PDB file of C-alpha atoms in Angstrom:
ATOM      1  CA  MET A 267     -24.033  37.668  18.589  1.00 47.00           C
ATOM      2  CA  THR A 268     -23.119  35.393  15.703  1.00 48.00           C
ATOM      3  CA  LYS A 269     -21.084  37.941  13.726  1.00 57.00           C
ATOM      4  CA  LYS A 270     -17.819  36.476  14.955  1.00 86.00           C
ATOM      5  CA  PHE A 271     -18.552  33.205  13.155  1.00 95.00           C
ATOM      6  CA  PRO A 272     -17.930  32.910   9.392  1.00 96.00           C
ATOM      7  CA  ASN A 273     -20.904  32.354   7.071  1.00 95.00           C
ATOM      8  CA  GLN A 274     -18.806  30.093   4.850  1.00 97.00           C
ATOM      9  CA  ILE A 275     -17.116  27.117   6.501  1.00 97.00           C
ATOM     10  CA  PRO A 276     -15.332  23.889   5.586  1.00 97.00           C
ATOM     11  CA  ILE A 277     -17.439  20.852   6.417  1.00 96.00           C
ATOM     12  CA  PHE A 278     -16.365  17.449   7.698  1.00 94.00           C
ATOM     13  CA  PRO A 279     -19.278  15.039   7.039  1.00 93.00           C
ATOM     14  CA  LEU A 280     -19.197  11.973   9.264  1.00 90.00           C
ATOM     15  CA  SER A 281     -21.918   9.367   9.615  1.00 86.00           C
ATOM     16  CA  GLY A 282     -22.994   8.464  13.135  1.00 84.00           C
ATOM     17  CA  VAL A 283     -21.052  11.248  14.829  1.00 84.00           C
ATOM     18  CA  ILE A 284     -23.207  13.759  16.644  1.00 85.00           C
ATOM     19  CA  TYR A 285     -21.490  16.783  18.072  1.00 89.00           C
ATOM     20  CA  PHE A 286     -22.756  19.594  20.303  1.00 91.00           C
ATOM     21  CA  PRO A 287     -21.614  22.945  21.692  1.00 91.00           C
ATOM     22  CA  ASN A 288     -19.663  22.665  24.960  1.00 86.00           C
ATOM     23  CA  THR A 289     -18.466  19.148  24.141  1.00 89.00           C
ATOM     24  CA  ASN A 290     -15.145  17.837  22.838  1.00 91.00           C
ATOM     25  CA  LEU A 291     -14.609  15.608  19.829  1.00 93.00           C
ATOM     26  CA  PRO A 292     -11.244  13.897  19.219  1.00 94.00           C
ATOM     27  CA  LEU A 293     -10.587  13.119  15.534  1.00 95.00           C
ATOM     28  CA  ASN A 294      -7.967  10.984  13.839  1.00 95.00           C
ATOM     29  CA  ILE A 295      -7.426  12.503  10.368  1.00 95.00           C
ATOM     30  CA  PHE A 296      -5.838  10.381   7.635  1.00 95.00           C
ATOM     31  CA  GLU A 297      -7.734  11.010   4.347  1.00 95.00           C
ATOM     32  CA  GLN A 298      -5.984  13.532   2.113  1.00 96.00           C
ATOM     33  CA  ARG A 299      -9.035  15.772   1.690  1.00 96.00           C
ATOM     34  CA  TYR A 300      -9.419  16.130   5.441  1.00 96.00           C
ATOM     35  CA  LEU A 301      -5.695  16.564   5.994  1.00 96.00           C
ATOM     36  CA  ASP A 302      -5.997  19.492   3.539  1.00 97.00           C
ATOM     37  CA  LEU A 303      -9.052  20.783   5.408  1.00 97.00           C
ATOM     38  CA  VAL A 304      -7.315  20.728   8.805  1.00 97.00           C
ATOM     39  CA  ASN A 305      -4.069  22.252   7.503  1.00 96.00           C
ATOM     40  CA  ASP A 306      -5.966  25.059   5.716  1.00 97.00           C
ATOM     41  CA  THR A 307      -8.087  25.676   8.816  1.00 97.00           C
ATOM     42  CA  MET A 308      -5.028  25.850  11.080  1.00 96.00           C
ATOM     43  CA  ARG A 309      -3.645  28.628   8.883  1.00 96.00           C
ATOM     44  CA  LYS A 310      -6.944  30.487   9.009  1.00 95.00           C
ATOM     45  CA  ASP A 311      -9.311  30.465  12.015  1.00 96.00           C
ATOM     46  CA  LYS A 312      -9.224  26.841  13.298  1.00 97.00           C
ATOM     47  CA  LEU A 313     -12.989  26.518  12.678  1.00 97.00           C
ATOM     48  CA  ILE A 314     -14.533  23.363  11.195  1.00 97.00           C
ATOM     49  CA  GLY A 315     -18.171  22.391  10.714  1.00 97.00           C
ATOM     50  CA  MET A 316     -19.080  18.830  11.708  1.00 96.00           C
ATOM     51  CA  ILE A 317     -22.217  17.341  10.194  1.00 96.00           C
ATOM     52  CA  GLN A 318     -23.761  13.900   9.819  1.00 93.00           C
ATOM     53  CA  SER A 319     -23.827  12.205   6.437  1.00 90.00           C
ATOM     54  CA  ASN A 320     -27.399  11.378   5.483  1.00 86.00           C
ATOM     55  CA  LYS A 321     -27.086   8.039   3.722  1.00 77.00           C
ATOM     56  CA  LYS A 322     -30.771   7.985   2.782  1.00 73.00           C
ATOM     57  CA  LYS A 323     -30.368  11.120   0.692  1.00 69.00           C
ATOM     58  CA  GLU A 324     -26.697  10.495  -0.124  1.00 71.00           C
ATOM     59  CA  ASP A 325     -25.808  13.924   1.196  1.00 90.00           C
ATOM     60  CA  VAL A 326     -25.610  15.708   4.555  1.00 93.00           C
ATOM     61  CA  TYR A 327     -28.248  16.708   7.095  1.00 94.00           C
ATOM     62  CA  ASN A 328     -29.357  20.345   7.364  1.00 95.00           C
ATOM     63  CA  VAL A 329     -27.970  21.001  10.856  1.00 97.00           C
ATOM     64  CA  GLY A 330     -24.427  20.561  12.157  1.00 97.00           C
ATOM     65  CA  CYS A 331     -22.118  22.055  14.773  1.00 97.00           C
ATOM     66  CA  LEU A 332     -19.193  24.445  14.405  1.00 97.00           C
ATOM     67  CA  GLY A 333     -16.075  23.485  16.327  1.00 96.00           C
ATOM     68  CA  LYS A 334     -12.703  25.076  16.986  1.00 97.00           C
ATOM     69  CA  ILE A 335      -9.469  23.067  16.950  1.00 97.00           C
ATOM     70  CA  SER A 336      -8.240  23.140  20.545  1.00 95.00           C
ATOM     71  CA  ASP A 337      -5.495  20.535  20.158  1.00 95.00           C
ATOM     72  CA  PHE A 338      -3.380  19.654  17.103  1.00 96.00           C
ATOM     73  CA  ARG A 339      -0.716  16.963  16.784  1.00 95.00           C
ATOM     74  CA  LYS A 340       0.982  15.356  13.817  1.00 94.00           C
ATOM     75  CA  SER A 341       1.872  11.669  14.020  1.00 93.00           C
ATOM     76  CA  GLY A 342       4.927  10.042  12.482  1.00 91.00           C
ATOM     77  CA  ASP A 343       2.840   8.185   9.866  1.00 93.00           C
ATOM     78  CA  GLY A 344       1.246  11.292   8.332  1.00 93.00           C
ATOM     79  CA  ARG A 345      -1.959  11.357  10.360  1.00 95.00           C
ATOM     80  CA  ILE A 346      -3.178  14.431  12.246  1.00 96.00           C
ATOM     81  CA  LEU A 347      -4.814  14.111  15.658  1.00 96.00           C
ATOM     82  CA  ILE A 348      -7.061  16.989  16.649  1.00 97.00           C
ATOM     83  CA  ASN A 349      -9.582  17.857  19.316  1.00 96.00           C
ATOM     84  CA  LEU A 350     -12.589  19.986  18.395  1.00 96.00           C
ATOM     85  CA  THR A 351     -14.402  22.080  20.982  1.00 95.00           C
ATOM     86  CA  GLY A 352     -18.044  22.716  20.063  1.00 94.00           C
ATOM     87  CA  LEU A 353     -19.153  26.337  19.739  1.00 95.00           C
ATOM     88  CA  ILE A 354     -22.565  26.723  18.069  1.00 96.00           C
ATOM     89  CA  ARG A 355     -24.915  24.783  15.823  1.00 97.00           C
ATOM     90  CA  PHE A 356     -25.629  25.946  12.288  1.00 97.00           C
ATOM     91  CA  GLU A 357     -28.090  25.437   9.442  1.00 97.00           C
ATOM     92  CA  VAL A 358     -26.766  24.611   5.971  1.00 96.00           C
ATOM     93  CA  LEU A 359     -27.886  27.091   3.310  1.00 97.00           C
ATOM     94  CA  GLU A 360     -26.023  25.904   0.214  1.00 95.00           C
ATOM     95  CA  GLU A 361     -22.846  24.226  -0.927  1.00 95.00           C
ATOM     96  CA  ILE A 362     -20.031  26.360  -2.371  1.00 95.00           C
ATOM     97  CA  ASN A 363     -18.354  25.235  -5.565  1.00 94.00           C
ATOM     98  CA  ASN A 364     -14.614  25.116  -4.983  1.00 95.00           C
ATOM     99  CA  SER A 365     -11.499  23.503  -6.416  1.00 95.00           C
ATOM    100  CA  LYS A 366     -10.529  21.927  -3.074  1.00 96.00           C
ATOM    101  CA  LEU A 367     -10.708  18.255  -2.161  1.00 96.00           C
ATOM    102  CA  TYR A 368     -13.048  19.023   0.754  1.00 96.00           C
ATOM    103  CA  ARG A 369     -16.499  20.619   0.786  1.00 95.00           C
ATOM    104  CA  GLU A 370     -17.507  24.118   1.905  1.00 97.00           C
ATOM    105  CA  PHE A 371     -20.961  25.430   2.705  1.00 97.00           C
ATOM    106  CA  LYS A 372     -22.738  28.695   3.373  1.00 98.00           C
ATOM    107  CA  VAL A 373     -24.337  28.447   6.806  1.00 97.00           C
ATOM    108  CA  ASN A 374     -26.519  30.415   9.206  1.00 96.00           C
ATOM    109  CA  TYR A 375     -26.360  30.393  13.030  1.00 96.00           C
ATOM    110  CA  ASN A 376     -29.381  32.558  13.935  1.00 94.00           C
ATOM    111  CA  LYS A 377     -31.670  29.691  14.923  1.00 94.00           C
ATOM    112  CA  PHE A 378     -29.178  28.537  17.560  1.00 95.00           C
ATOM    113  CA  ASN A 379     -28.214  31.781  19.333  1.00 91.00           C
ATOM    114  CA  SER A 380     -29.163  30.109  22.630  1.00 89.00           C
ATOM    115  CA  ASP A 381     -26.011  27.942  22.301  1.00 91.00           C
ATOM    116  CA  LEU A 382     -23.984  31.022  23.252  1.00 89.00           C
ATOM    117  CA  LYS A 383     -25.839  31.730  26.491  1.00 84.00           C
ATOM    118  CA  PRO A 384     -26.013  29.920  29.843  1.00 79.00           C
ATOM    119  CA  SER A 385     -29.303  28.045  30.117  1.00 75.00           C
ATOM    120  CA  SER A 386     -31.826  29.163  32.720  1.00 75.00           C
ATOM    121  CA  GLU A 387     -34.361  26.516  31.669  1.00 74.00           C
ATOM    122  CA  ASP A 388     -35.959  24.470  34.426  1.00 78.00           C
ATOM    123  CA  ILE A 389     -35.137  20.826  33.677  1.00 84.00           C
ATOM    124  CA  ASP A 390     -35.685  17.884  36.007  1.00 83.00           C
ATOM    125  CA  ILE A 391     -32.148  16.569  35.543  1.00 86.00           C
ATOM    126  CA  LYS A 392     -32.562  14.085  38.410  1.00 87.00           C
ATOM    127  CA  LYS A 393     -35.499  12.346  36.717  1.00 88.00           C
ATOM    128  CA  LEU A 394     -33.608  12.271  33.403  1.00 90.00           C
ATOM    129  CA  MET A 395     -30.500  10.792  35.058  1.00 91.00           C
ATOM    130  CA  GLU A 396     -32.510   7.985  36.695  1.00 92.00           C
ATOM    131  CA  LEU A 397     -33.796   6.984  33.249  1.00 93.00           C
ATOM    132  CA  VAL A 398     -30.328   7.320  31.677  1.00 93.00           C
ATOM    133  CA  LYS A 399     -28.742   4.998  34.232  1.00 92.00           C
ATOM    134  CA  VAL A 400     -31.348   2.286  33.590  1.00 93.00           C
ATOM    135  CA  PHE A 401     -31.055   2.716  29.808  1.00 94.00           C
ATOM    136  CA  PHE A 402     -27.246   2.646  29.813  1.00 92.00           C
ATOM    137  CA  LYS A 403     -27.142  -0.374  32.120  1.00 92.00           C
ATOM    138  CA  LYS A 404     -29.525  -2.335  29.863  1.00 92.00           C
ATOM    139  CA  ASN A 405     -27.292  -1.475  26.887  1.00 92.00           C
ATOM    140  CA  GLY A 406     -24.081  -2.453  28.706  1.00 91.00           C
ATOM    141  CA  ILE A 407     -22.636   1.073  28.578  1.00 89.00           C
ATOM    142  CA  LEU A 408     -20.230   2.020  31.356  1.00 89.00           C
ATOM    143  CA  LEU A 409     -19.860   5.663  32.295  1.00 88.00           C
ATOM    144  CA  ASN A 410     -17.702   7.284  34.958  1.00 90.00           C
ATOM    145  CA  TRP A 411     -20.626   8.822  36.826  1.00 90.00           C
ATOM    146  CA  LYS A 412     -18.340  10.544  39.352  1.00 91.00           C
ATOM    147  CA  GLU A 413     -16.633  12.507  36.561  1.00 91.00           C
ATOM    148  CA  PHE A 414     -19.915  12.968  34.711  1.00 91.00           C
ATOM    149  CA  ASP A 415     -21.500  14.618  37.763  1.00 90.00           C
ATOM    150  CA  LYS A 416     -18.856  17.384  37.571  1.00 91.00           C
ATOM    151  CA  LEU A 417     -20.341  18.604  34.274  1.00 89.00           C
ATOM    152  CA  ASP A 418     -22.887  21.407  34.195  1.00 87.00           C
ATOM    153  CA  LYS A 419     -26.503  20.850  33.084  1.00 87.00           C
ATOM    154  CA  ILE A 420     -25.874  21.742  29.415  1.00 88.00           C
ATOM    155  CA  GLN A 421     -22.765  19.557  29.156  1.00 88.00           C
ATOM    156  CA  LYS A 422     -24.563  16.623  30.784  1.00 90.00           C
ATOM    157  CA  ILE A 423     -27.473  16.668  28.337  1.00 91.00           C
ATOM    158  CA  ASN A 424     -25.253  17.274  25.296  1.00 91.00           C
ATOM    159  CA  THR A 425     -22.825  14.513  26.325  1.00 90.00           C
ATOM    160  CA  LEU A 426     -25.665  12.042  26.836  1.00 91.00           C
ATOM    161  CA  ALA A 427     -27.092  12.936  23.417  1.00 91.00           C
ATOM    162  CA  MET A 428     -23.661  12.277  21.871  1.00 90.00           C
ATOM    163  CA  ILE A 429     -22.969   8.895  23.477  1.00 89.00           C
ATOM    164  CA  ALA A 430     -26.447   7.369  23.760  1.00 91.00           C
ATOM    165  CA  PRO A 431     -26.811   4.091  21.792  1.00 91.00           C
ATOM    166  CA  ILE A 432     -29.582   5.331  19.490  1.00 92.00           C
ATOM    167  CA  THR A 433     -29.968   5.699  15.708  1.00 92.00           C
ATOM    168  CA  ASN A 434     -28.321   8.421  13.612  1.00 90.00           C
ATOM    169  CA  GLU A 435     -31.761   9.869  12.847  1.00 92.00           C
ATOM    170  CA  GLU A 436     -32.613  10.044  16.554  1.00 94.00           C
ATOM    171  CA  LYS A 437     -29.286  11.720  17.321  1.00 93.00           C
ATOM    172  CA  GLN A 438     -29.980  14.222  14.554  1.00 94.00           C
ATOM    173  CA  LYS A 439     -33.371  14.965  16.114  1.00 95.00           C
ATOM    174  CA  LEU A 440     -31.582  15.791  19.373  1.00 95.00           C
ATOM    175  CA  LEU A 441     -29.104  18.028  17.540  1.00 95.00           C
ATOM    176  CA  GLU A 442     -31.947  19.922  15.877  1.00 96.00           C
ATOM    177  CA  SER A 443     -33.851  20.439  19.162  1.00 95.00           C
ATOM    178  CA  ILE A 444     -33.652  24.206  19.644  1.00 92.00           C
ATOM    179  CA  THR A 445     -33.904  24.520  23.425  1.00 90.00           C
ATOM    180  CA  LEU A 446     -32.209  22.456  26.101  1.00 90.00           C
ATOM    181  CA  GLN A 447     -35.621  21.545  27.509  1.00 91.00           C
ATOM    182  CA  GLU A 448     -36.769  20.238  24.123  1.00 93.00           C
ATOM    183  CA  LYS A 449     -33.535  18.261  23.765  1.00 93.00           C
ATOM    184  CA  ALA A 450     -33.898  16.720  27.250  1.00 93.00           C
ATOM    185  CA  LYS A 451     -37.544  15.779  26.571  1.00 94.00           C
ATOM    186  CA  ASN A 452     -36.685  14.198  23.204  1.00 95.00           C
ATOM    187  CA  LEU A 453     -33.833  12.243  24.795  1.00 95.00           C
ATOM    188  CA  GLN A 454     -36.145  11.061  27.563  1.00 94.00           C
ATOM    189  CA  ASP A 455     -38.845  10.047  25.055  1.00 95.00           C
ATOM    190  CA  ILE A 456     -36.358   8.077  22.908  1.00 95.00           C
ATOM    191  CA  MET A 457     -34.928   6.176  25.889  1.00 95.00           C
ATOM    192  CA  SER A 458     -38.411   5.508  27.324  1.00 94.00           C
ATOM    193  CA  PHE A 459     -39.499   4.088  23.959  1.00 93.00           C
ATOM    194  CA  TYR A 460     -36.556   1.659  23.848  1.00 91.00           C
ATOM    195  CA  LEU A 461     -37.044   0.585  27.470  1.00 90.00           C
ATOM    196  CA  HIS A 462     -40.763   0.029  26.913  1.00 85.00           C
ATOM    197  CA  GLU A 463     -40.015  -1.960  23.730  1.00 76.00           C
ATOM    198  CA  THR A 464     -37.497  -4.138  25.621  1.00 65.00           C
ATOM    199  CA  ASP A 465     -39.969  -4.797  28.441  1.00 55.00           C
ATOM    200  CA  THR A 466     -42.702  -5.700  25.918  1.00 59.00           C
ATOM    201  CA  LYS A 467     -40.384  -8.163  24.145  1.00 56.00           C
ATOM    202  CA  ASN A 468     -39.388  -9.769  27.447  1.00 53.00           C
ATOM    203  CA  GLN A 469     -43.034 -10.205  28.430  1.00 50.00           C
ATOM    204  CA  THR A 470     -43.812 -11.770  25.047  1.00 47.00           C
ATOM    205  CA  ILE A 471     -40.927 -14.249  25.381  1.00 46.00           C
ATOM    206  CA  GLN A 472     -42.090 -15.287  28.846  1.00 47.00           C
TER     207      GLN A 472
END
């Protein structure tokens, strides 16, 4: 199933940006190395790997997401505006030595074959959404719930994982969750922890 994806891809490392299959990521490109990356990719297959920078190890995490450029515009001041549509997650195997300004890696997709199939997992999305609404409200995050409700189950969970106000490490944990059920449970656990912590602090103050 993963043969159509290349095993060597250009990588765009970006701290704090988590990106999943079936989601869209708008990017404003202005650094020369990434302008080169996008221009080279547009001439080839339009595929780019997005991955989080791991500041603790001064490198990148082991898991990222492959995206395809679905929109490309050049601005008058030399920037490039693109939209990436998420396809499948990947594991990093090794970095490729090259003479380019940007980095390339050998990757493997086998662990995340489920990204290519509709999910039949039984997830209590209603219970998760009740928790999300409380968590987002406490964090002052506004979401267009009417539009959000139009998304399917996979898109809902992936979108919430992308926009939730949690740490980079926690977002990475969600990205590395193999199944949708595991991802939903981890998201629920993270939000429950924060809400419990907030309640405990409030009780202590009183």
